[in-house]
Short mmCIF file of C-alpha atoms and ligand atoms in Angstrom, two decimals:
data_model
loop_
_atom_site.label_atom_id
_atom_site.label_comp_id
_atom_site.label_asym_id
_atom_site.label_seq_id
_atom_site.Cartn_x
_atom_site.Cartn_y
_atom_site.Cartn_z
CA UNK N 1235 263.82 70.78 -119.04
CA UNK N 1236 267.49 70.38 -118.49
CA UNK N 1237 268.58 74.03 -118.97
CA UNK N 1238 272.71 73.55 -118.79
CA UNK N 1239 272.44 70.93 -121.72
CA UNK N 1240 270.22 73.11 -123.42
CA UNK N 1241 272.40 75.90 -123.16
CA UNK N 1242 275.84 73.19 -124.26
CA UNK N 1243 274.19 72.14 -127.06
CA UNK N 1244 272.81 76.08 -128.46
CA UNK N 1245 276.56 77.22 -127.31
CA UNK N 1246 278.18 74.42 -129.41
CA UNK N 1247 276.26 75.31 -132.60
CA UNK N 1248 276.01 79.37 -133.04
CA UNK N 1249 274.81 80.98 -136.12
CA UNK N 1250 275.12 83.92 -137.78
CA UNK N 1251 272.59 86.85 -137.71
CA UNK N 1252 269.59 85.61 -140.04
CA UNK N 1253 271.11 82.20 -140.67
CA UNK N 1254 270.21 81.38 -136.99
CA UNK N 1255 268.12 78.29 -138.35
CA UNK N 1256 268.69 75.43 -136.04
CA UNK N 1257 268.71 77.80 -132.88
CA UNK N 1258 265.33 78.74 -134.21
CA UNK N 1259 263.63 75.15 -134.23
CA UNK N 1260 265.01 74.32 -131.03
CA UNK N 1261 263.08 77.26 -129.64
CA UNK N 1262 260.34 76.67 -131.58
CA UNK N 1263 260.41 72.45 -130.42
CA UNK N 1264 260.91 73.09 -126.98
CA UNK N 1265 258.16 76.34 -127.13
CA UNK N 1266 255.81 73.68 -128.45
CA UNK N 1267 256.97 71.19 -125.88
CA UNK N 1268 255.50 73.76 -123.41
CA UNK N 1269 252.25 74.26 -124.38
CA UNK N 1270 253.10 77.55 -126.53
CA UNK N 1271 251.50 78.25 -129.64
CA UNK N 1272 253.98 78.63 -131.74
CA UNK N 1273 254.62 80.52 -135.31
CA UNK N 1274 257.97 80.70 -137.22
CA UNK N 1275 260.27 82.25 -139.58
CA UNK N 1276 258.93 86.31 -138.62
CA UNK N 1277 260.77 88.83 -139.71
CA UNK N 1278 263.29 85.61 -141.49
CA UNK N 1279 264.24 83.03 -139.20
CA UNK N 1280 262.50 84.89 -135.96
CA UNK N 1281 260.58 82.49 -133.43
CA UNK N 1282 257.09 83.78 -131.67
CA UNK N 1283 255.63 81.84 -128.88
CA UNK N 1284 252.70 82.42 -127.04
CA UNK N 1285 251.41 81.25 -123.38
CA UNK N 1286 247.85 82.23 -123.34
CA UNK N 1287 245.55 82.11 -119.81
CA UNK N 1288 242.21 84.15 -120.05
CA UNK N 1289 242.10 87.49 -120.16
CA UNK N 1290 244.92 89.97 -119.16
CA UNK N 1291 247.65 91.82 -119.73
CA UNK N 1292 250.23 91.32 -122.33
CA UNK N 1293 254.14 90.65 -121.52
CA UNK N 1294 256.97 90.55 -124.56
CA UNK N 1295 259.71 88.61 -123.25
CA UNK N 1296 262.43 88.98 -126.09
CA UNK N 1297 265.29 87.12 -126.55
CA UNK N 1298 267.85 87.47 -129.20
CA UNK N 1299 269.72 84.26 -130.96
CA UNK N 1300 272.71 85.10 -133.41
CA UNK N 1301 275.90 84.75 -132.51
CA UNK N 1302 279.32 86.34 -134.10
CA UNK N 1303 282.34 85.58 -136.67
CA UNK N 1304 284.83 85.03 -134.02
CA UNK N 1305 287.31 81.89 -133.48
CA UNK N 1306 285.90 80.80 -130.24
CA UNK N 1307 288.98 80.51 -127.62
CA UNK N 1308 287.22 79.14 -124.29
CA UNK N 1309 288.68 75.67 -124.36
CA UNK N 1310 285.51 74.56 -123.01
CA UNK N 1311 284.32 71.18 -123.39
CA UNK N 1312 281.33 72.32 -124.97
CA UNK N 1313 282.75 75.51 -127.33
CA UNK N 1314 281.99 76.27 -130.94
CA UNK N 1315 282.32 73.13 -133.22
CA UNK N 1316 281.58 75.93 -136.25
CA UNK N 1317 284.38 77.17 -137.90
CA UNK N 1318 284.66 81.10 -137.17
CA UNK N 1319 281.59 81.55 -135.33
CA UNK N 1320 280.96 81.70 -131.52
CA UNK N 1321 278.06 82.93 -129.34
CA UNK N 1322 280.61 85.55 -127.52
CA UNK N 1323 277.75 87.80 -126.84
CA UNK N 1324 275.73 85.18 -124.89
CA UNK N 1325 272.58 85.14 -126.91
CA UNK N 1326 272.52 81.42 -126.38
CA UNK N 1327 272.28 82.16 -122.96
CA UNK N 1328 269.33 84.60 -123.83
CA UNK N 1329 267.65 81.74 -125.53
CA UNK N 1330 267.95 79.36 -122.52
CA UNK N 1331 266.85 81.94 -120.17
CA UNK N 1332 263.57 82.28 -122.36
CA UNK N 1333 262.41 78.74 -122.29
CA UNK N 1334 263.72 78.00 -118.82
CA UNK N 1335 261.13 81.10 -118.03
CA UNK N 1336 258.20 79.86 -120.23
CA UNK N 1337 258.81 76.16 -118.64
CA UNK N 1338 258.43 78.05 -115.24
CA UNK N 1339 255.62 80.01 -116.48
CA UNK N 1340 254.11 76.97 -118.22
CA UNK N 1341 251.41 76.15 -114.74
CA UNK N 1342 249.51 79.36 -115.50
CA UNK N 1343 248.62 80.56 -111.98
CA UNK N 1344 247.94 83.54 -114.12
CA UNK N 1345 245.94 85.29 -115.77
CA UNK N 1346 247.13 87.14 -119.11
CA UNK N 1347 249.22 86.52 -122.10
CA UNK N 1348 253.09 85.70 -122.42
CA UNK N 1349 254.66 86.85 -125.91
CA UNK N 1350 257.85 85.01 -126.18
CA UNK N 1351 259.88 86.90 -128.97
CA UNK N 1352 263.18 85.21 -130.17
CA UNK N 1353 264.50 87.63 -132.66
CA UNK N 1354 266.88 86.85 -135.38
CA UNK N 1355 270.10 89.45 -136.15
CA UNK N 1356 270.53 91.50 -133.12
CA UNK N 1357 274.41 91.84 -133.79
CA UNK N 1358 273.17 93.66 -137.43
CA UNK N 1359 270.72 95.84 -135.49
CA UNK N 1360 268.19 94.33 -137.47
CA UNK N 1361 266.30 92.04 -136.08
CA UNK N 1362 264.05 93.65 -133.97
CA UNK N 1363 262.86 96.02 -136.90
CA UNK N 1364 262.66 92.42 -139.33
CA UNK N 1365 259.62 91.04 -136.95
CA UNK N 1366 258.20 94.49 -136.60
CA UNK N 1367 257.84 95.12 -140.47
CA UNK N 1368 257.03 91.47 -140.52
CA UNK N 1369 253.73 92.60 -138.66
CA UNK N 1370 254.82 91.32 -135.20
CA UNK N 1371 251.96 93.33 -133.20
CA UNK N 1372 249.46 93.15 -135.91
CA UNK N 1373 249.81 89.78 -136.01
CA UNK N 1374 250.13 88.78 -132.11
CA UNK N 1375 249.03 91.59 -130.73
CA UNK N 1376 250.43 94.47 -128.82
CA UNK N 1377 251.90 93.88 -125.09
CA UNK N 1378 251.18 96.10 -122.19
CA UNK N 1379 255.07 95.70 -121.59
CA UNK N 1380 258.46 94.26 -123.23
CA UNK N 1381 261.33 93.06 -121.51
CA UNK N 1382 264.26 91.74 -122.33
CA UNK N 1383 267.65 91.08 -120.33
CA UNK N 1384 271.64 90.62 -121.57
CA UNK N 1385 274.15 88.39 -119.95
CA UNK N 1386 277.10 91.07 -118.76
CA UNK N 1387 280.36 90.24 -117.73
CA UNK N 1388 279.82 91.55 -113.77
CA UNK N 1389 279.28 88.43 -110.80
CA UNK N 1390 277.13 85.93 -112.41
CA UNK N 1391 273.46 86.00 -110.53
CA UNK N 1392 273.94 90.02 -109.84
CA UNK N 1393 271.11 91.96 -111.78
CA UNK N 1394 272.17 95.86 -112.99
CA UNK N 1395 269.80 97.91 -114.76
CA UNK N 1396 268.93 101.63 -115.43
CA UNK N 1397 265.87 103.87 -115.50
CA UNK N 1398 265.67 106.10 -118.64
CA UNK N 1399 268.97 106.34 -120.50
CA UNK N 1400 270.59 102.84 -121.00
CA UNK N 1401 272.46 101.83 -123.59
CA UNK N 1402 273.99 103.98 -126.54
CA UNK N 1403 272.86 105.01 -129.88
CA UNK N 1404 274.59 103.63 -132.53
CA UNK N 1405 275.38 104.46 -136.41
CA UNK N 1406 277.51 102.09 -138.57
CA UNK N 1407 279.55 103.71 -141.44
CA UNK N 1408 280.88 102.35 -144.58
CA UNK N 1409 283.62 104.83 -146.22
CA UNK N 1410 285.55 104.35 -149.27
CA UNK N 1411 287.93 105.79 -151.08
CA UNK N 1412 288.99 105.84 -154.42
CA UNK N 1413 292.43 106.26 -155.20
CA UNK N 1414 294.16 105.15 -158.90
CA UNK N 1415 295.66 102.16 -158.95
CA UNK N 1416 299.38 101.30 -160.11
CA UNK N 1417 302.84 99.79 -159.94
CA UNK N 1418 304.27 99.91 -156.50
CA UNK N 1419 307.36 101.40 -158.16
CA UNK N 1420 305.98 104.69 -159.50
CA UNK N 1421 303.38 105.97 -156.55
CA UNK N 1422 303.66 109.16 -158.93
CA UNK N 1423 301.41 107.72 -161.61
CA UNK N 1424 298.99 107.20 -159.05
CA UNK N 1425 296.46 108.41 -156.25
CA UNK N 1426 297.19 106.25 -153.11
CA UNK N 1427 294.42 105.08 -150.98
CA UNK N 1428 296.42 103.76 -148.80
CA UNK N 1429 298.09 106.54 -147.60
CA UNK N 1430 294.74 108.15 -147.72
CA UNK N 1431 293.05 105.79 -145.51
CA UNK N 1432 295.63 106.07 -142.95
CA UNK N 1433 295.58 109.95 -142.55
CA UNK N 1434 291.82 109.72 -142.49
CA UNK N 1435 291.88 107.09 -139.78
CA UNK N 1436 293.90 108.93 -137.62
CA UNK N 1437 292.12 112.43 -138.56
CA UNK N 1438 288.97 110.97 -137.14
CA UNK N 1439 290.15 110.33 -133.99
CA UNK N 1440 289.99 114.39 -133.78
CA UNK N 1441 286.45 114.39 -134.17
CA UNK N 1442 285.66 113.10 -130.35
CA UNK N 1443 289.25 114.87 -128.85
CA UNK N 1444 288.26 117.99 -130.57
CA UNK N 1445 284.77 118.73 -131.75
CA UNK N 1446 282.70 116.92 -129.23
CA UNK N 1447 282.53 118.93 -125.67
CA UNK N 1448 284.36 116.95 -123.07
CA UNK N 1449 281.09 116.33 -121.10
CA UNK N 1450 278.85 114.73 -123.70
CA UNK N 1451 280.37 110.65 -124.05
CA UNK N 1452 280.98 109.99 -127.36
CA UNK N 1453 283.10 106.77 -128.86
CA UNK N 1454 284.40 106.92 -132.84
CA UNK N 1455 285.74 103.51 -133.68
CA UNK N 1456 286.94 102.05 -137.17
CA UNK N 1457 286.59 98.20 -136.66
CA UNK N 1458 288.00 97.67 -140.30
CA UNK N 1459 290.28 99.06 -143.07
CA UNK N 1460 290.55 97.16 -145.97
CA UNK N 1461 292.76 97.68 -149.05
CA UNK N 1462 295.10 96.10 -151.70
CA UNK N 1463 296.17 92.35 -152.57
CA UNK N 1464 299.79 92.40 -152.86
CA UNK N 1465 303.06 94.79 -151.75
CA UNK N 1466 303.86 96.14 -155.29
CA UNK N 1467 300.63 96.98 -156.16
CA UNK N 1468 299.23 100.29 -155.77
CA UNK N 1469 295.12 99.46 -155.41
CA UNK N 1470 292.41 101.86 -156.51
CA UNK N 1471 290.57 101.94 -153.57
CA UNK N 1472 290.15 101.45 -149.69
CA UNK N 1473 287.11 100.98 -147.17
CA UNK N 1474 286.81 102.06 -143.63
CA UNK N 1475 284.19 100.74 -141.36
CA UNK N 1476 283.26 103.07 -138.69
CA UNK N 1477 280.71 102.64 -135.58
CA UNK N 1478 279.63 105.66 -133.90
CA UNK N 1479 278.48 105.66 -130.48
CA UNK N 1480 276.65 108.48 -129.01
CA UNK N 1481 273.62 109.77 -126.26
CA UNK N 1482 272.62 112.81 -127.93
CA UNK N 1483 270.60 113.64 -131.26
CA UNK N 1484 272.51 117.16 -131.49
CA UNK N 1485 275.88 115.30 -131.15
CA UNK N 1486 275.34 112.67 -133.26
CA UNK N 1487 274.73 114.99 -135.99
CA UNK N 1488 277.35 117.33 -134.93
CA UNK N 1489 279.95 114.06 -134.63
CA UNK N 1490 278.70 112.80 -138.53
CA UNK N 1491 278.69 116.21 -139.99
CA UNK N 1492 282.26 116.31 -138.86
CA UNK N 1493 282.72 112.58 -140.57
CA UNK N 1494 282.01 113.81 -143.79
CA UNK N 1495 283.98 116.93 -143.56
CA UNK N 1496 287.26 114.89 -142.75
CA UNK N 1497 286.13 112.25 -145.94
CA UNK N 1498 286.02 115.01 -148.02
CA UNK N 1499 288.71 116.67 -147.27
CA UNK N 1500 291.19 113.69 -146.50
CA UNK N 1501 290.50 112.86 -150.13
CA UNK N 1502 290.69 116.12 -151.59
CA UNK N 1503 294.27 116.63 -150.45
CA UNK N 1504 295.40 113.34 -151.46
CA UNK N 1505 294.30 114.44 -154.92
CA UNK N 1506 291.65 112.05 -155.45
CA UNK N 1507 289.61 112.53 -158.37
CA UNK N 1508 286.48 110.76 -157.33
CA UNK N 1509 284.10 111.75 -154.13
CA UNK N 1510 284.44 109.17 -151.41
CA UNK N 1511 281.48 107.17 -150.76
CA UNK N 1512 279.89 107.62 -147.15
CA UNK N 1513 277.20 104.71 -146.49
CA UNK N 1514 275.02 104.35 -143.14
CA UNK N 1515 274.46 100.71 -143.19
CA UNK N 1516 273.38 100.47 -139.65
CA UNK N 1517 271.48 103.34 -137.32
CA UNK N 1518 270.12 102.03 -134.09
CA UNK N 1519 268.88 104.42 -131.59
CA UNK N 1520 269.09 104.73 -128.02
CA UNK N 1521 267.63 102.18 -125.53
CA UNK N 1522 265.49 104.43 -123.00
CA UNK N 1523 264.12 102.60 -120.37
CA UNK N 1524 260.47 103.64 -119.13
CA UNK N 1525 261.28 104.82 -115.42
CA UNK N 1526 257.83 103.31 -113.83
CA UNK N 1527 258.16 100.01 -115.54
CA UNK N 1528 261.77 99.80 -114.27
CA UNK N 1529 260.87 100.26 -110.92
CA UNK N 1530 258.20 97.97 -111.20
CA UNK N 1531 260.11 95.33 -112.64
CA UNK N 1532 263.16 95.47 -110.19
CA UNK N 1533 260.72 95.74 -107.29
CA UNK N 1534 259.78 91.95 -108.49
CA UNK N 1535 263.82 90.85 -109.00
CA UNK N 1536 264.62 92.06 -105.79
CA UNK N 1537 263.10 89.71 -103.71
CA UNK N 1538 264.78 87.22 -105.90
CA UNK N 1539 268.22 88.52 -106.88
CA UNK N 1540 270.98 91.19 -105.58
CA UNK N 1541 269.85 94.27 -108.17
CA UNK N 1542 272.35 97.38 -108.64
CA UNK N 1543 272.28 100.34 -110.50
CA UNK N 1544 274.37 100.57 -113.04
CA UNK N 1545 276.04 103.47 -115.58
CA UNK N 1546 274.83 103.90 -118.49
CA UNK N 1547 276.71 101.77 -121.62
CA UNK N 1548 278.26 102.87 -124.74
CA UNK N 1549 276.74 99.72 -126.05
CA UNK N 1550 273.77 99.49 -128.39
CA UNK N 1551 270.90 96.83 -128.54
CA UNK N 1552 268.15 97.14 -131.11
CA UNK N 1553 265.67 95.81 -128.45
CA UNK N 1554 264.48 99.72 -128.13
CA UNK N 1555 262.96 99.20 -131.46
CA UNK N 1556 259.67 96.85 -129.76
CA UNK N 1557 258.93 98.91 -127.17
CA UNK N 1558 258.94 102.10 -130.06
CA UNK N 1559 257.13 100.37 -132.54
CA UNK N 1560 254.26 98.98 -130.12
CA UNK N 1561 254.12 102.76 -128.30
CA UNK N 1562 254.25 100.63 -124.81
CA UNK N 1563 257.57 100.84 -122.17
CA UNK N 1564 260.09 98.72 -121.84
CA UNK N 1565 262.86 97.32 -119.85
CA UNK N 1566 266.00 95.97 -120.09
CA UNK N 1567 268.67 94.74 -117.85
CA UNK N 1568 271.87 92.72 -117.49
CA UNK N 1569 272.36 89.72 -115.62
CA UNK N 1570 275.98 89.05 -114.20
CA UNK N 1571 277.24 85.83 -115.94
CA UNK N 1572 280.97 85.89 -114.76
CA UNK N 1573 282.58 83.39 -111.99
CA UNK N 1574 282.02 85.69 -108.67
CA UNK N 1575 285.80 83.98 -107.61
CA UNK N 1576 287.75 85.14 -110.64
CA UNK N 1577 285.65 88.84 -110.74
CA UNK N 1578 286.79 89.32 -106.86
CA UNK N 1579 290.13 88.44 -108.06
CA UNK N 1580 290.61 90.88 -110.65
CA UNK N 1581 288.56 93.64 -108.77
CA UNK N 1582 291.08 93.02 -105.99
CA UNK N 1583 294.25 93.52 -108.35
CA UNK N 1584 292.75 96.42 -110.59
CA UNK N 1585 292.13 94.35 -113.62
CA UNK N 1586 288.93 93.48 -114.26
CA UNK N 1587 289.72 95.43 -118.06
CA UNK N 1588 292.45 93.07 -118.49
CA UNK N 1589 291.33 89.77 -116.93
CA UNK N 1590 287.69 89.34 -117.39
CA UNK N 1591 286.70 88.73 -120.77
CA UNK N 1592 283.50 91.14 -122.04
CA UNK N 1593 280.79 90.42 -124.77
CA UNK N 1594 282.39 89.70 -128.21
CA UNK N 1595 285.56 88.54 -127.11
CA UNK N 1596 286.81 84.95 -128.08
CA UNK N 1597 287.62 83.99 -124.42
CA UNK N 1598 283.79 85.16 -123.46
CA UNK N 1599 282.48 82.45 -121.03
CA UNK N 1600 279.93 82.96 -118.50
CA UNK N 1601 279.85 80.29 -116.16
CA UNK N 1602 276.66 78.00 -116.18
CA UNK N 1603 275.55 78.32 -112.62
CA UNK N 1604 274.29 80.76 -110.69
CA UNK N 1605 273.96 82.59 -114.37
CA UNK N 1606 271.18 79.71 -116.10
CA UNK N 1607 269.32 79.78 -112.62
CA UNK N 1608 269.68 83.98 -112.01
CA UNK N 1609 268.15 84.59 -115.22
CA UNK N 1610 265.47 82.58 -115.66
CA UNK N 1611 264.20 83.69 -112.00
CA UNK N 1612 264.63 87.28 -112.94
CA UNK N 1613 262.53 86.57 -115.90
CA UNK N 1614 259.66 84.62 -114.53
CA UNK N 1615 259.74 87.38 -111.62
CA UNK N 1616 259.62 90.57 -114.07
CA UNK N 1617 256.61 88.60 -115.96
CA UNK N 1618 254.58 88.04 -113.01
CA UNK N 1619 255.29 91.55 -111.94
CA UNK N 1620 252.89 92.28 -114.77
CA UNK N 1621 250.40 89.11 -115.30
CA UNK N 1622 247.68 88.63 -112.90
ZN1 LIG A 667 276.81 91.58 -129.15
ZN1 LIG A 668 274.34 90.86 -127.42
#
């Protein structure tokens, strides 16, 4: 299998979270290709393949497959020929890792049973709990282990991972206000939202500065604020989107308590005459990984691959959710995907914020090699770590 066309081709054609149709029957084709038996369309467009030798232990290997509305701006010979959508998370990356490892595991000198999961929506935090409630484990059976790995914007081929806390919680908000629409001429006649949405915007940024203890790592961002059509218009409502990120139950309730307080009160003094509407549309939780199956999975990369530890991330994955559902541990890590060269370079000058691109950004580009060859090794060697 040639792994870096593979990858071109998935890279070149991303799809959205649950639309991810065509990345779904190339996994499922080249699954089959294998020797995998192979069922589609769990949990919506979800792919599960399965490597069967005698009796054994079960590994999940999970890989995710959406990719994100952003205006891919790589230049790369092989970038995004879909309007507004990119992979600039890497999850076709996760996809070629995943059947570059079943193609290496494809021999069976071992014993045991290989889950391949590729899960749809991972960028809605839905995915993962789709193929569960879709009967994932009643229908293929529950694993001994699951592991899964992200491509991270640190020297492509370097491995980092965590025992126990890894990755953040994480609770998307939907907030929105109702003001009374009018003519932009007479703002008396009317209840601004505008106005409103600003002072709760920056209001909110006191929740973390001022509520939250300075020890306990929290992060309060509003990715969106929408409102209005034209300048003399006053519009009747508003919508904030907010994503909360934190590692503690206590402070997580502590940091939305204090969300609705501000609403509330942010649209009380404006005058409003309606409640504001607070929607969670997304809660993930934290990804904890199991500190013996981390150990016993980097034990296997190491021979392979230069492993690190690494701080936790204010990130969120819902690939928690398996491990959860099927009671078993789990592990995930992060394999290094960025040109060692340039990542010396901006290490050297201080700017590795400003001058290597992370996940989600439109310049996000990890380079093909070592990163194709790095992963699928670290995968193989985490599966055998657990086959017989
Ligand atoms: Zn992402
Ligand atoms: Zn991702």
């Amino acid at each position: 299998m040639n792994l870096a066309d593979l990858y071109r081709d998935l890279h070149a054609h991303p799809e959205l979270s649950f639309a991810e149709h065509r990345t779904a029957a190339v996994a499922a084709a080249r699954s089959r290709d294998i020797g995998c038996e192979v069922t589609e369309g769990v949990g919506g467009t979800g792919v599960v393949a399965v490597l069967r030798n005698g009796s054994g232990p079960t590994v999940m290997l999970r890989a995710d497959m959406d990719a994100l509305p952003v205006t891919e701006q790589t230049g790369l010979p092989y970038a995004s020929v879909e309007p507004e959508v990119m992979h600039a998370c890497g999850h076709d990356m996760h996809v070629t890792w995943l059947l570059g490892a079943l193609d290496g595991l494809r021999h069976k000198d071992w014993t045991g049973t290989v889950l391949a999961v590729f899960q749809p929506a991972e960028e809605y935090a839905a995915g993962a709990r789709a193929m569960v409630d879709d009967g994932l484990f009643d229908r293929f059976g529950r694993p001994d282990v699951v592991l899964g790995q992200h491509v991270a914007p640190w020297p492509a081929g370097e491995v980092r991972y965590r025992a126990g806390t890894t990755m953040a919680g994480m609770d998307s908000l939907t907030v929105r206000l109702f003001g009374q629409g009018g003519h932009g001429s007479r703002p008396e006649t009317t209840v601004d939202p505008v106005v409103l949405a600003a002072a709760t915007v920056l209001r909110l940024q006191t929740v973390v500065s001022r509520e939250v203890s300075g020890l306990e790592p929290v992060v309060l961002t509003i990715g969106s604020l929408h409102a209005g059509t034209k300048s003399n218009i006053i519009p009747a409502e508003a919508e904030l989107q907010l994503s909360i990120r934190t590692f503690d139950e206590a402070v997580r309730r502590r940091v939305l308590d204090a969300i609705t307080r501000i609403v509330r009160a942010e649209a009380a003094a404006s005058g409003a005459v309606q409640e504001p509407g607070i929607e969670v549309t997304i809660a993930t939780p934290m990804l904890v990984n199991d500190a013996e199956a981390a150990e016993r999975t980097m034990a296997a990369i190491r021979p392979e691959l230069t492993v690190r530890i690494t701080p936790p991330a204010m990130a969120s994955e819902d690939f928690g959710v398996f491990g959860r559902a099927a009671g078993v541990p789990s592990c995930f890590w992060f394999v290094g995907g960025t040109d060692p060269g340039l990542f010396a370079d901006a290490e050297a000058a201080g700017r590795i914020d400003q001058d290597v691109p992370s996940n989600h950004s439109p310049r996000f580009a990890p380079v093909l090699e070592p990163t194709l060859d790095a992963g699928v090794r670290a995968l193989v060697a985490a599966a055998r770590a657990y086959l017989r």
